[in-house]
C-alpha cells in the first residue's frame, strides 16, 4: 500500500521550510522534498534533513523522571504530575504567586505559547513569565514598535527580495543560519541588484556580497548614523516622503549630523570611502531594503541600533513602499508567533499589552475570568533567571535550555540549582533538564499538530505524521493535567485546533489578529499572513468579542473573507496618525570595552550544523561529524601574538569566567576580535563569558560584544 506523505514544516528555524514526511518501517519518518512551499521550494539544510533522528527513542526521553535520593529516576505520569503540582502549590502557599516562575520558548507552537501564558496568569496567578525570545529578536521588536507601531519581523514576503535594488544585511549569517534563503539573494544579484553584508567576520554570507563592511563588534549604531549623515550631506533625503509619511525627522537629523564620517570611521573601523560606497549603492536604485539579525540586535544598545537603521530607511523613503523596507530576520521556528500570544512578561494574546485596561478586559472575557485577577507585567528573561532561588523559588520550564544559552551562564546555572523546585518539559534530557526535580517527556513536531508563524509573518500548519512513542505526552496535555491538579478544570483543552479557535478570539481586534485564520485555510492556502481579521478586508467588524457561554466555546466565524496581509504599511504605518516615527539616537559604547586587562573583543554566534544550545542537534551523528565541538576563531596576527597554532587549546577569560576551546585561525575575522559559537556546554561554553548587560528598552543581553583576554593552555 502506498502511504501518502504528510506535508509539514521543519522543527527548527524561523524559515519554517516545507517538507513532506512519510512514516518509515522503524516507526520514525522519512523526509522528502515538498516543492509547493514557496519559501524553500523543496530545499532543506542538514538540520532539517536529519531532524527525524531526534525522534528516535535512542536519544529522546520516553518516561517522566523524578529526583529521588539525588538521582533522576523513571516514574509514572501521575507521580510526576502530582510532584509538579505539589511543588508549585507549596511555593505559592509559602511565598505567594510571584514566587512561581514560568520560562517558555520561541520554538513552541502558537497553541503552546498561548496556553503557557494563560496557565501562568490564570492557574498560577504569577506575573513572572518570560521566554528565550527575549534573547533573540526583542531589540528589533522594540524598535519596530517605536517606529512603525507594529512588530512583524518581515513586513513583506521573502519573494520580494529578488526584485528590490539593494539589500543591506546587518549582522546576519544566513548562509549558515537559514541556508535555503540564500536563493533570494542570489536571484537579487542575477537581477542586477546589490548585496551589502555588515559583519565583523567575512562569513559565508559576506562572501556572497558585492560589498562587505567589517565593523568592530558593537558599533553598528555609529555605522548607521554615519551613513545617515552622508545621506543628508549628499542631498539624498527623500523630502516629500519624509514630509508625507513620517514624524520626528528634525531631531533624528540633528543627532545624525553629529556623526561625521571620519568620527564613524574611527569608532567602527569602516573607512570613509566604504561608507560613501554603501550610501551610493543603497540610494541609487529605486528600491532598497535593510535586514537586521542578531549581530546588531544582541547588544545593550540593540533597540537604538535598529532604530538608527530604520531612520536610514525612512530618510531615504524606503519603508512602507512596494519592494522597499526594513525587516528583522527572526530566528526560532515560532520566533514570530511565540512573541505574540502571551508568554512574554508584558503581553497578552494578539500582541496586546498587559497594562492596557481594554486588552485585559477583552482577554479576561475570552478566558472567563475577572480582569482584575490578571497579574501585571513581570521581569524579563535574564532578570527572571537571575532571581531564581531568591525571589523566585519554583520554575516551570518549557522549550529552552538556559544553562547553555543564557548570558553569564555559570551564574545562571548556580541560580537554577538554588531553586526549591524545578520542572522541565523537554524532548531530550537537556543540560537544564538534568538539574530538574521532575522532567516530563513531550511529543515532537512530527507527532503533533500545531501552528507556527514564520519570519515572514506567515502562519503555518504543522501536521502530525506519526504516532508518538508510548510514555510521551504533549505540552498541551501537561498544562491541562497541571491546571486540573491546581483546581482549574476548564479552559485548558488538549486538542490544538480547539486551542487555536480560542486564540483566534483572544487575538481578535489586537495588532496580531488571527481571527480570520482557520486550520482549514492554513491547510489549503500554504499559510496566511497576519493580520487577518475575521471580517472582509476593509469591511465591517464581525465582532468576535463576545465569548460563548462558558467562555471557551468557539463561535462560528465566517472565515476565508480576509486574504491576510503579506505586505504591511503600504498605505499607512500602524501608529495612531499613520506616520512612521524617527528616533533621535546617538552612538554609545558597549557596556564593556577592551582595556589593558581584557584587550580583545569577543563576539558569538552560530555554525550551520548545530542549532542553539545544541540540545537537539548534538544528538544527531551526521551533524556532530560536521560540527563536533566549540572553537575560538581568531586572526593569524592575534594567534601569533598569543603563540597559538591551529587546533591548540586557547583559554578565553572574561570578568564572568573562563572557557577553553581549540584555536581556529583565519584571516576572515578582524584582528581585534575573537568569535565563538554557543552550541556546547562544558569547558567550551561561551556563555560562561558573555556579559548580561541589558538593553534599557528590550532587556536584551549583550551577547555580541564583551571584553576578554586570551591565554595559552599547557596540557
Ligand atoms: N545553524 C543554525 N541556524 C540557526 C540557528 C542556530 O542555532 N544554528 N538559530 C536560529 C535562531 S534562533 C536565530 S536568532 C538565527 C540567528 O541568525 P544570525 O543572526 O544569522 O546568527 P548569528 O550567528 O548569531 O549572528 C550573525 C552574525 O552576526 C555577526 N556579528 C557578531 N557581532 C556583530 C556586531 O557587533 N555587528 C554586526 N553587524 N554583526 C555581528 C556574527 O559574526 C555572525 O556572523 O538563526 C536561526 N538559525
Ligand atoms: N552567546 C550567545 N548566546 C545566545 C545567542 C547568541 O547568539 N550567542 N543567541 C540567543 C538566541 S537568539 C536564542 S533564540 C537562544 C536559544 O537558546 P535556547 O533557549 O536554549 O534554545 P534551544 O537550544 O532551542 O532550547 C530549546 C529546548 O526546548 C526543547 N524543545 C524543543 N521543542 C520543544 C517543544 O515543543 N516543547 C518542549 N517542552 N520543549 C521543546 C529542546 O529539546 C531544547 O532543550 O540562545 C540565545 N543565546
Ligand atoms: S533552514 Fe531552518 S527551517 Fe529550513 S531546513 Fe534548515 S533549520 Fe529547517
Ligand atoms: Mo534566536
Coordinates of N, CA and C and ligand atoms in Angstrom, one line a residue, residues 10 12-17 44-45 47-49 177-180, ligand 3:
X10 N 9.6 22.2 9.0 CA 10.8 21.8 9.8 C 10.6 22.2 11.3
X12 N 13.0 23.4 13.3 CA 14.0 24.3 13.8 C 13.7 25.7 13.5
X13 N 14.4 26.3 12.5 CA 14.5 27.8 12.5 C 13.3 28.5 11.9
X14 N 13.3 29.8 11.9 CA 12.1 30.6 11.5 C 11.8 30.6 10.0
X15 N 12.7 30.0 9.2 CA 12.3 29.9 7.8 C 11.2 29.0 7.6
X16 N 11.1 28.0 8.6 CA 10.0 27.0 8.6 C 9.8 26.3 7.2
X17 N 10.9 25.8 6.7 CA 10.9 25.2 5.4 C 9.8 24.1 5.3
X44 N 16.4 22.0 1.7 CA 16.5 21.9 3.2 C 17.9 22.0 3.6
X45 N 18.2 22.5 4.8 CA 19.6 22.4 5.3 C 19.8 21.1 6.0
X47 N 20.2 20.3 9.0 CA 19.5 20.1 10.3 C 18.1 19.7 10.0
X48 N 17.4 20.3 9.0 CA 16.1 19.9 8.7 C 16.0 18.5 8.1
X49 N 17.0 18.2 7.3 CA 17.0 16.9 6.6 C 17.2 15.8 7.7
X177 N 22.7 30.2 8.8 CA 21.6 30.1 9.7 C 20.2 29.9 9.0
X178 N 20.2 30.2 7.8 CA 18.9 29.9 7.0 C 19.3 29.6 5.6
X179 N 20.1 28.5 5.3 CA 20.7 28.3 4.0 C 19.8 28.4 2.8
X180 N 18.6 27.8 2.9 CA 17.7 27.9 1.7 C 17.3 29.3 1.3
Ligands
LIG3 S1 16.8 26.5 7.1 FE1 15.8 26.3 9.0 S2 13.7 25.7 8.5 FE2 14.9 25.3 6.7 S3 15.6 23.1 6.9 FE3 17.2 24.4 7.9 S4 16.7 24.6 10.0 FE4 14.9 23.8 8.9

